[in-house]
Amino acid sequence: MSELLPRGWREHSFGDLCERVVNGGTPSTDVPSYWGGKTPWVTGADFTTHGIGEIRRFVTDLGIRSSPASVVRAGNLLVVTRTGVGKLAIAPFDIAISQDVTGVYLDRTRADVGFAYHLLSRELEELKKLNQGTSINGIVRSDLEGHLVRIPGSLREQQRIAAILASLDTAIEATEGLIEKHKQIKAGLMHDLFTRGVDDTGHIGPAAQNLPMGWRWVPLGQLAQIVSGVTLGGKGPEAGVTVPYLRVANVQDGYLDLAEVKPICVLPSVLEQLRLLPGDVLMNEGGDFDKLGRGTVWGGEIENCIHQNHVFRVRTNRASLLPEYLAFHSESAYGKRYFLISSKQSTNLASINATQLRNYPIALPPLDEQARIVQQISAANAYRLGLGRAIEKLRMQKQGLMQDLLTGKVRVPLHEPEPAVA
């Protein structure tokens, strides 16, 4: 660290700020009396981006005494230094730790736990790099204790910084909770829309034994033209043209990820045959189970774009089937279930072919009702996008504040003077 220290700040080795640092361990799983007690026991896998997740295992006092496991008291730092390296938490209660985790007891007269939590969330990225390319797995305790950190000499300043960053964490977690709740609400909405329909006033229809009145089952192949894309591999034709093409990775569930679109050289005739037009529905042939059949509507985002053979292009007859309705239909629980049941499956992979896609039964309402269904789901998606933008803004705001506040570049106001600690 070559920059000048901000006024009132101090530089320490991290170990110098600790009263003690403890390692963890695992009681023998061959001894039943070591397990099923009252003390939570965690590994690196139990940590989330916001701390400790769901507790999966508990140990007995005998298990703790008979193993290297340590119990870290509530309110102290937990640092994942092996599997899941770099994750952090403040112990919400007394908790036993495995060898994946290091417990840190700070000298509370010199360092605030909340401040240290946010400081380490930045510093651990540097520590993780120290042993990259070596046989050492994770962060070595001596590296953690010897790592130089800069902190305000004033505990009140540390606490004020921690409070500001914690308020952003609270806002981020609350927004994430809204997103998860909205996913469930949207799933329920889609179920009702595709099984009960919606009338011309926008109200969900009554429960139907089979299909709502005026609806019918129609195979997708009778409502659309389905085309597979270009096969990759080999040298491109000499008289070809280079154009962008979409891969499975570009076609997400309800949206397109166009951050990386690769080029391919094809004959002009292939470009004419496979060129995507606005309103085409792109549906994945397969891959991981979550990729199977997922699709979205192409909006003409890239000129002269085609698609590879693992992505189907579905061009609907718009006099019968709206492309947006088809995309939402395939996103529904019914659509996902059809593709999963119909697919050819191997370990963690599944795929569908063009015949199965043509046979996909569409619960088809009249066009005006399709439009109303599309409108309601689109409104739900717009709300979800708004939440996504809000959480991204909060994360960027926190990242910027961490850079400013944890380095002393921006100082927080203190209402009362406080003598600095040594």
Coordinates of C-alpha atoms in Angstrom, one line a residue:
M1 CA 0.0 0.0 0.0
S2 CA 1.8 3.1 -1.2
E3 CA -1.0 5.7 -1.0
L4 CA -0.9 8.2 1.8
L5 CA -3.1 7.3 4.8
P6 CA -6.2 9.4 5.2
R7 CA -6.1 11.6 8.2
G8 CA -6.9 9.7 11.4
W9 CA -6.6 6.3 9.7
R10 CA -4.2 3.5 10.8
E11 CA -2.5 0.7 8.9
H12 CA -2.4 -2.7 10.7
S13 CA -1.9 -6.3 9.8
F14 CA -5.3 -7.9 10.1
G15 CA -4.0 -10.3 12.8
D16 CA -3.0 -7.3 14.9
L17 CA -6.8 -6.4 15.1
C18 CA -7.7 -9.8 16.3
E19 CA -7.9 -11.2 19.8
R20 CA -7.8 -14.7 18.4
V21 CA -8.4 -16.6 15.2
V22 CA -9.8 -20.2 15.4
N23 CA -10.0 -23.1 13.0
G24 CA -12.8 -25.5 12.5
G25 CA -13.2 -29.2 12.0
T26 CA -15.6 -32.1 11.3
P27 CA -16.7 -34.6 13.9
S28 CA -16.5 -38.2 12.7
T29 CA -19.6 -39.0 10.7
D30 CA -19.2 -42.6 11.8
V31 CA -20.1 -41.8 15.4
P32 CA -23.9 -41.1 15.6
S33 CA -23.6 -39.6 19.1
Y34 CA -21.6 -36.7 17.6
W35 CA -24.5 -35.6 15.5
G36 CA -28.1 -34.4 16.0
G37 CA -27.4 -32.1 18.9
K38 CA -28.4 -28.5 19.5
T39 CA -25.4 -26.6 18.1
P40 CA -25.5 -25.6 14.4
W41 CA -22.5 -26.8 12.4
V42 CA -21.7 -25.1 9.1
T43 CA -19.4 -25.6 6.1
G44 CA -18.5 -23.3 3.3
A45 CA -21.5 -24.7 1.3
D46 CA -23.9 -23.2 4.0
F47 CA -22.9 -19.6 3.2
T48 CA -24.9 -17.3 0.9
T49 CA -24.1 -13.9 -0.5
H50 CA -25.8 -12.5 2.6
G51 CA -24.3 -14.7 5.3
I52 CA -25.4 -18.1 6.7
G53 CA -28.2 -19.8 4.8
E54 CA -30.4 -22.7 6.0
I55 CA -28.7 -24.8 8.8
R56 CA -28.5 -28.4 7.6
R57 CA -26.6 -30.1 10.4
F58 CA -26.3 -30.0 14.2
V59 CA -23.6 -31.4 16.4
T60 CA -23.6 -32.5 20.1
D61 CA -21.3 -31.2 22.8
L62 CA -19.6 -34.6 22.7
G63 CA -19.0 -34.2 18.9
I64 CA -17.4 -30.8 19.5
R65 CA -15.2 -32.0 22.3
S66 CA -14.1 -35.0 20.3
S67 CA -13.1 -33.1 17.1
P68 CA -11.2 -30.0 15.9
A69 CA -14.5 -28.2 15.5
S70 CA -14.7 -24.9 17.2
V71 CA -17.8 -23.0 18.4
V72 CA -17.7 -19.3 17.4
R73 CA -19.8 -17.1 19.6
A74 CA -22.6 -15.0 18.2
G75 CA -21.5 -11.6 16.7
N76 CA -18.1 -12.7 15.6
L77 CA -16.8 -13.0 12.0
L78 CA -16.9 -16.2 10.0
V79 CA -14.6 -16.4 7.0
V80 CA -14.7 -19.2 4.4
T81 CA -11.1 -19.9 3.7
R82 CA -11.5 -23.2 1.8
T83 CA -14.5 -24.6 -0.1
G84 CA -16.5 -21.6 -1.2
V85 CA -13.5 -19.4 -0.3
G86 CA -14.2 -15.7 0.1
K87 CA -17.7 -15.9 1.6
L88 CA -18.3 -14.1 4.9
A89 CA -20.8 -13.9 7.7
I90 CA -21.3 -12.4 11.1
A91 CA -22.3 -15.4 13.3
P92 CA -26.1 -14.9 14.0
F93 CA -25.8 -17.2 17.0
D94 CA -23.3 -19.6 18.6
I95 CA -22.2 -21.8 15.7
A96 CA -19.8 -24.7 15.2
I97 CA -17.5 -24.5 12.1
S98 CA -15.9 -27.0 9.8
Q99 CA -12.4 -26.9 8.4
D100 CA -13.7 -24.7 5.6
V101 CA -14.3 -21.8 7.9
T102 CA -12.1 -19.6 10.1
G103 CA -13.6 -17.8 13.1
V104 CA -12.3 -14.3 13.9
Y105 CA -12.6 -12.6 17.3
L106 CA -11.7 -9.0 16.8
D107 CA -10.3 -6.6 19.4
R108 CA -13.5 -4.6 19.9
T109 CA -11.6 -1.6 21.3
R110 CA -9.9 -1.2 17.9
A111 CA -12.1 -2.7 15.2
D112 CA -15.9 -2.8 14.7
V113 CA -17.2 -6.1 13.5
G114 CA -19.6 -4.6 10.9
F115 CA -16.8 -2.5 9.4
A116 CA -14.4 -5.4 9.3
Y117 CA -17.1 -7.5 7.6
H118 CA -17.4 -5.0 4.7
L119 CA -13.7 -4.4 4.6
L120 CA -12.9 -8.1 4.3
S121 CA -15.5 -8.5 1.5
R122 CA -13.1 -6.4 -0.5
E123 CA -9.8 -7.6 0.8
L124 CA -10.5 -11.3 0.4
E125 CA -10.5 -10.9 -3.4
E126 CA -6.8 -10.0 -3.1
L127 CA -6.1 -12.8 -0.7
K128 CA -7.8 -15.3 -3.0
K129 CA -5.3 -14.4 -5.7
L130 CA -2.2 -15.2 -3.6
N131 CA -2.4 -19.0 -4.1
Q132 CA -3.8 -19.2 -7.6
G133 CA -1.8 -21.6 -9.7
T134 CA -0.4 -23.4 -6.6
S135 CA -1.4 -26.6 -4.9
I136 CA -2.8 -24.6 -1.9
N137 CA -6.5 -24.7 -1.8
G138 CA -8.0 -21.5 -0.4
I139 CA -6.6 -18.8 1.9
V140 CA -3.8 -19.6 4.3
R141 CA -4.3 -18.4 7.8
S142 CA -0.9 -16.7 8.0
D143 CA -1.8 -14.8 4.8
L144 CA -5.1 -13.6 6.4
E145 CA -3.4 -12.6 9.6
G146 CA -0.5 -10.9 7.9
H147 CA -2.6 -9.0 5.3
L148 CA -2.3 -5.2 5.7
V149 CA -5.5 -3.3 6.1
R150 CA -6.3 0.4 6.6
I151 CA -9.0 1.4 9.1
P152 CA -10.2 4.6 10.7
G153 CA -8.7 5.2 14.1
S154 CA -12.1 6.2 15.3
L155 CA -14.5 3.4 16.2
R156 CA -17.4 5.8 15.7
E157 CA -16.3 6.4 12.1
Q158 CA -16.0 2.6 11.5
Q159 CA -19.5 2.1 12.9
R160 CA -20.9 4.9 10.8
I161 CA -19.4 3.4 7.6
A162 CA -20.7 0.0 8.6
A163 CA -24.2 1.3 9.2
I164 CA -24.3 3.0 5.8
L165 CA -23.2 -0.1 3.9
A166 CA -25.5 -2.3 6.0
S167 CA -28.5 -0.1 5.1
L168 CA -27.8 -0.8 1.4
D169 CA -27.5 -4.6 2.2
T170 CA -30.9 -4.4 3.8
A171 CA -32.4 -2.7 0.8
I172 CA -30.8 -5.2 -1.6
E173 CA -32.1 -8.2 0.4
A174 CA -35.6 -6.6 0.6
T175 CA -35.6 -6.2 -3.2
E176 CA -34.4 -9.7 -3.7
G177 CA -37.2 -10.9 -1.5
L178 CA -39.7 -8.9 -3.7
I179 CA -38.3 -10.5 -6.8
E180 CA -38.7 -14.0 -5.4
K181 CA -42.2 -13.2 -4.2
H182 CA -43.0 -11.8 -7.7
K183 CA -41.8 -15.0 -9.3
Q184 CA -44.4 -17.0 -7.4
I185 CA -47.1 -14.5 -8.1
K186 CA -46.3 -14.5 -11.8
A187 CA -46.3 -18.4 -11.9
G188 CA -49.8 -18.3 -10.3
L189 CA -50.9 -15.7 -12.8
M190 CA -49.7 -17.7 -15.7
H191 CA -51.4 -20.8 -14.5
D192 CA -54.7 -19.0 -14.2
L193 CA -54.4 -17.3 -17.6
F194 CA -53.6 -20.5 -19.4
T195 CA -56.2 -22.6 -17.7
R196 CA -59.0 -20.1 -17.1
G197 CA -58.5 -17.4 -19.7
V198 CA -59.3 -13.7 -19.4
D199 CA -62.4 -11.8 -20.4
D200 CA -62.6 -8.5 -22.3
T201 CA -62.6 -6.6 -19.0
G202 CA -59.3 -8.1 -18.0
H203 CA -60.7 -10.4 -15.4
I204 CA -59.6 -14.1 -15.0
G205 CA -62.3 -16.4 -16.2
P206 CA -64.0 -19.2 -14.1
A207 CA -62.3 -22.5 -13.5
A208 CA -62.6 -24.8 -16.5
Q209 CA -62.7 -28.6 -16.4
N210 CA -60.7 -28.9 -19.6
L211 CA -60.3 -25.6 -21.6
P212 CA -62.0 -22.2 -21.3
M213 CA -64.9 -21.7 -23.6
G214 CA -63.8 -20.9 -27.2
W215 CA -60.4 -22.5 -26.7
R216 CA -59.0 -25.5 -28.5
W217 CA -55.9 -27.7 -28.5
V218 CA -53.9 -27.3 -31.7
P219 CA -50.4 -28.8 -32.4
L220 CA -47.8 -26.1 -32.9
G221 CA -46.9 -27.5 -36.4
Q222 CA -50.4 -26.5 -37.7
L223 CA -49.9 -22.9 -36.5
A224 CA -46.3 -22.2 -37.4
Q225 CA -43.3 -22.9 -39.6
I226 CA -40.5 -24.6 -37.6
V227 CA -37.0 -24.4 -39.0
S228 CA -33.7 -25.7 -37.5
G229 CA -30.6 -23.6 -38.0
V230 CA -27.1 -23.8 -39.4
T231 CA -24.7 -26.6 -38.4
L232 CA -21.4 -25.5 -37.1
G233 CA -18.0 -26.9 -37.9
G234 CA -15.7 -27.1 -40.9
K235 CA -14.4 -24.3 -43.1
G236 CA -16.8 -21.8 -44.4
P237 CA -17.6 -21.5 -48.1
E238 CA -15.3 -19.4 -50.2
A239 CA -18.2 -17.5 -51.7
G240 CA -19.8 -17.0 -48.4
V241 CA -20.9 -14.0 -46.3
T242 CA -20.0 -13.5 -42.7
V243 CA -23.1 -12.9 -40.5
P244 CA -24.0 -13.1 -36.8
Y245 CA -25.7 -16.2 -35.5
L246 CA -27.5 -17.1 -32.2
R247 CA -26.5 -19.9 -30.0
V248 CA -28.3 -21.6 -27.1
A249 CA -26.5 -19.3 -24.7
N250 CA -28.1 -16.3 -26.4
V251 CA -31.7 -17.6 -26.0
Q252 CA -32.7 -17.3 -22.4
D253 CA -36.1 -17.9 -20.7
G254 CA -38.1 -14.9 -21.9
Y255 CA -35.2 -12.7 -23.0
L256 CA -32.1 -12.6 -25.2
D257 CA -28.6 -12.3 -24.0
L258 CA -26.7 -10.6 -26.8
A259 CA -23.6 -9.7 -24.9
E260 CA -21.6 -12.1 -27.1
V261 CA -22.9 -13.0 -30.5
K262 CA -20.5 -14.9 -32.7
P263 CA -20.0 -14.7 -36.5
I264 CA -20.2 -17.5 -39.0
C265 CA -19.5 -17.7 -42.8
V266 CA -22.4 -19.1 -44.8
L267 CA -23.7 -19.1 -48.4
P268 CA -26.0 -16.2 -49.4
S269 CA -28.8 -18.8 -49.9
V270 CA -28.4 -20.0 -46.3
L271 CA -28.6 -16.4 -45.1
E272 CA -31.9 -16.0 -47.0
Q273 CA -33.3 -19.3 -45.7
L274 CA -32.3 -18.7 -42.0
R275 CA -32.5 -14.9 -41.7
L276 CA -34.4 -14.0 -38.5
L277 CA -37.4 -11.6 -38.8
P278 CA -39.0 -9.6 -36.1
G279 CA -41.7 -11.8 -34.4
D280 CA -39.8 -15.1 -34.9
V281 CA -39.9 -17.2 -31.8
L282 CA -36.6 -18.7 -30.9
M283 CA -36.8 -22.0 -28.9
N284 CA -33.9 -24.1 -27.7
E285 CA -33.4 -27.7 -28.8
G286 CA -31.9 -28.6 -25.4
G287 CA -28.9 -28.7 -23.2
D288 CA -29.2 -28.5 -19.4
F289 CA -32.8 -29.2 -18.2
D290 CA -33.4 -25.5 -17.6
K291 CA -32.5 -24.6 -21.2
L292 CA -35.0 -27.1 -22.7
G293 CA -37.7 -25.5 -24.9
R294 CA -37.1 -22.0 -23.4
G295 CA -37.8 -19.3 -25.9
T296 CA -38.3 -15.7 -26.6
V297 CA -39.4 -13.4 -29.4
W298 CA -36.9 -12.0 -31.8
G299 CA -37.3 -8.2 -32.2
G300 CA -34.8 -7.6 -35.0
E301 CA -32.1 -6.5 -32.6
I302 CA -29.3 -7.4 -35.1
E303 CA -29.4 -7.1 -38.8
N304 CA -28.9 -10.2 -41.0
C305 CA -28.8 -12.6 -38.0
I306 CA -29.3 -16.3 -38.3
H307 CA -29.4 -19.2 -35.8
Q308 CA -27.5 -22.4 -35.2
N309 CA -29.1 -25.9 -35.4
H310 CA -29.6 -26.2 -31.7
V311 CA -32.0 -23.2 -31.8
F312 CA -35.4 -23.6 -33.6
R313 CA -36.9 -20.7 -35.4
V314 CA -40.7 -20.8 -35.0
R315 CA -42.5 -18.4 -37.4
T316 CA -46.2 -18.3 -36.4
N317 CA -49.2 -17.7 -38.6
R318 CA -50.2 -14.5 -36.9
A319 CA -53.8 -14.8 -38.0
S320 CA -54.0 -17.7 -35.6
L321 CA -51.2 -17.5 -33.1
L322 CA -49.4 -14.5 -31.7
P323 CA -45.7 -15.1 -31.3
E324 CA -45.7 -13.5 -27.8
Y325 CA -48.4 -15.8 -26.7
L326 CA -46.4 -18.8 -27.9
A327 CA -43.3 -17.6 -26.1
F328 CA -45.2 -17.2 -22.8
H329 CA -47.0 -20.5 -23.3
S330 CA -43.6 -22.3 -23.6
E331 CA -42.5 -20.5 -20.5
S332 CA -45.5 -21.7 -18.5
A333 CA -45.4 -24.7 -16.1
Y334 CA -47.4 -26.6 -18.7
G335 CA -44.9 -25.9 -21.5
K336 CA -41.9 -26.8 -19.4
R337 CA -43.6 -30.1 -18.4
Y338 CA -44.4 -31.0 -22.0
F339 CA -40.8 -30.5 -23.1
L340 CA -39.3 -32.3 -20.2
I341 CA -41.6 -35.3 -20.6
S342 CA -41.1 -35.4 -24.4
S343 CA -37.4 -35.0 -24.4
K344 CA -34.6 -37.4 -24.9
Q345 CA -32.7 -37.4 -21.6
S346 CA -29.2 -38.3 -20.4
T347 CA -27.3 -37.3 -17.3
N348 CA -28.2 -33.6 -16.6
L349 CA -29.0 -33.1 -20.3
A350 CA -32.2 -33.2 -22.4
S351 CA -33.2 -32.4 -26.0
I352 CA -36.2 -32.2 -28.2
N353 CA -36.4 -32.6 -32.0
A354 CA -38.5 -30.8 -34.6
T355 CA -41.2 -33.5 -34.6
Q356 CA -41.8 -33.1 -30.9
L357 CA -41.9 -29.4 -31.2
R358 CA -44.4 -29.6 -34.1
N359 CA -46.6 -31.9 -31.9
Y360 CA -46.5 -29.5 -29.0
P361 CA -50.1 -28.9 -28.0
I362 CA -51.1 -25.3 -27.8
A363 CA -54.0 -24.2 -25.7
L364 CA -55.3 -21.8 -28.3
P365 CA -57.8 -19.0 -27.4
P366 CA -59.2 -16.5 -29.9
L367 CA -56.7 -13.8 -31.0
D368 CA -58.2 -11.0 -28.9
E369 CA -57.9 -13.1 -25.8
Q370 CA -54.3 -14.1 -26.7
A371 CA -53.6 -10.4 -26.8
R372 CA -55.1 -9.8 -23.4
I373 CA -53.1 -12.7 -21.9
V374 CA -49.9 -11.3 -23.5
Q375 CA -50.7 -7.8 -22.1
Q376 CA -51.1 -9.1 -18.5
I377 CA -47.9 -11.2 -18.6
S378 CA -46.0 -8.4 -20.2
A379 CA -47.1 -6.1 -17.4
A380 CA -45.9 -8.6 -14.8
N381 CA -42.6 -8.8 -16.7
A382 CA -42.2 -5.0 -16.8
Y383 CA -42.6 -4.9 -13.0
R384 CA -40.0 -7.6 -12.6
L385 CA -37.6 -5.7 -14.9
G386 CA -38.1 -2.6 -12.8
L387 CA -37.1 -4.6 -9.7
G388 CA -34.1 -5.9 -11.5
R389 CA -33.0 -2.4 -12.5
A390 CA -33.6 -1.2 -8.9
I391 CA -31.4 -3.9 -7.4
E392 CA -28.7 -3.4 -10.0
K393 CA -28.7 0.3 -9.1
L394 CA -28.4 -0.5 -5.4
R395 CA -25.5 -2.9 -6.0
M396 CA -23.7 -0.3 -8.1
Q397 CA -24.3 2.3 -5.4
K398 CA -22.9 0.0 -2.7
Q399 CA -19.9 -0.8 -4.8
G400 CA -19.1 2.8 -5.3
L401 CA -19.6 3.6 -1.6
M402 CA -17.4 0.7 -0.6
Q403 CA -14.6 2.1 -2.8
D404 CA -15.1 5.6 -1.3
L405 CA -15.8 4.8 2.4
L406 CA -13.5 1.8 2.9
T407 CA -10.5 3.7 1.6
G408 CA -11.1 7.0 3.3
K409 CA -11.6 8.8 0.0
V410 CA -14.9 10.1 1.2
R411 CA -15.3 10.7 5.0
V412 CA -18.5 10.3 6.9
P413 CA -19.6 13.1 9.2
L414 CA -19.3 12.5 12.9
H415 CA -21.5 14.5 15.2
E416 CA -19.3 14.3 18.2
P417 CA -15.5 14.2 18.4
E418 CA -14.0 11.0 19.7
P419 CA -10.4 10.3 20.7
A420 CA -8.7 8.0 18.2
V421 CA -7.8 4.5 19.4
A422 CA -4.2 3.2 19.1

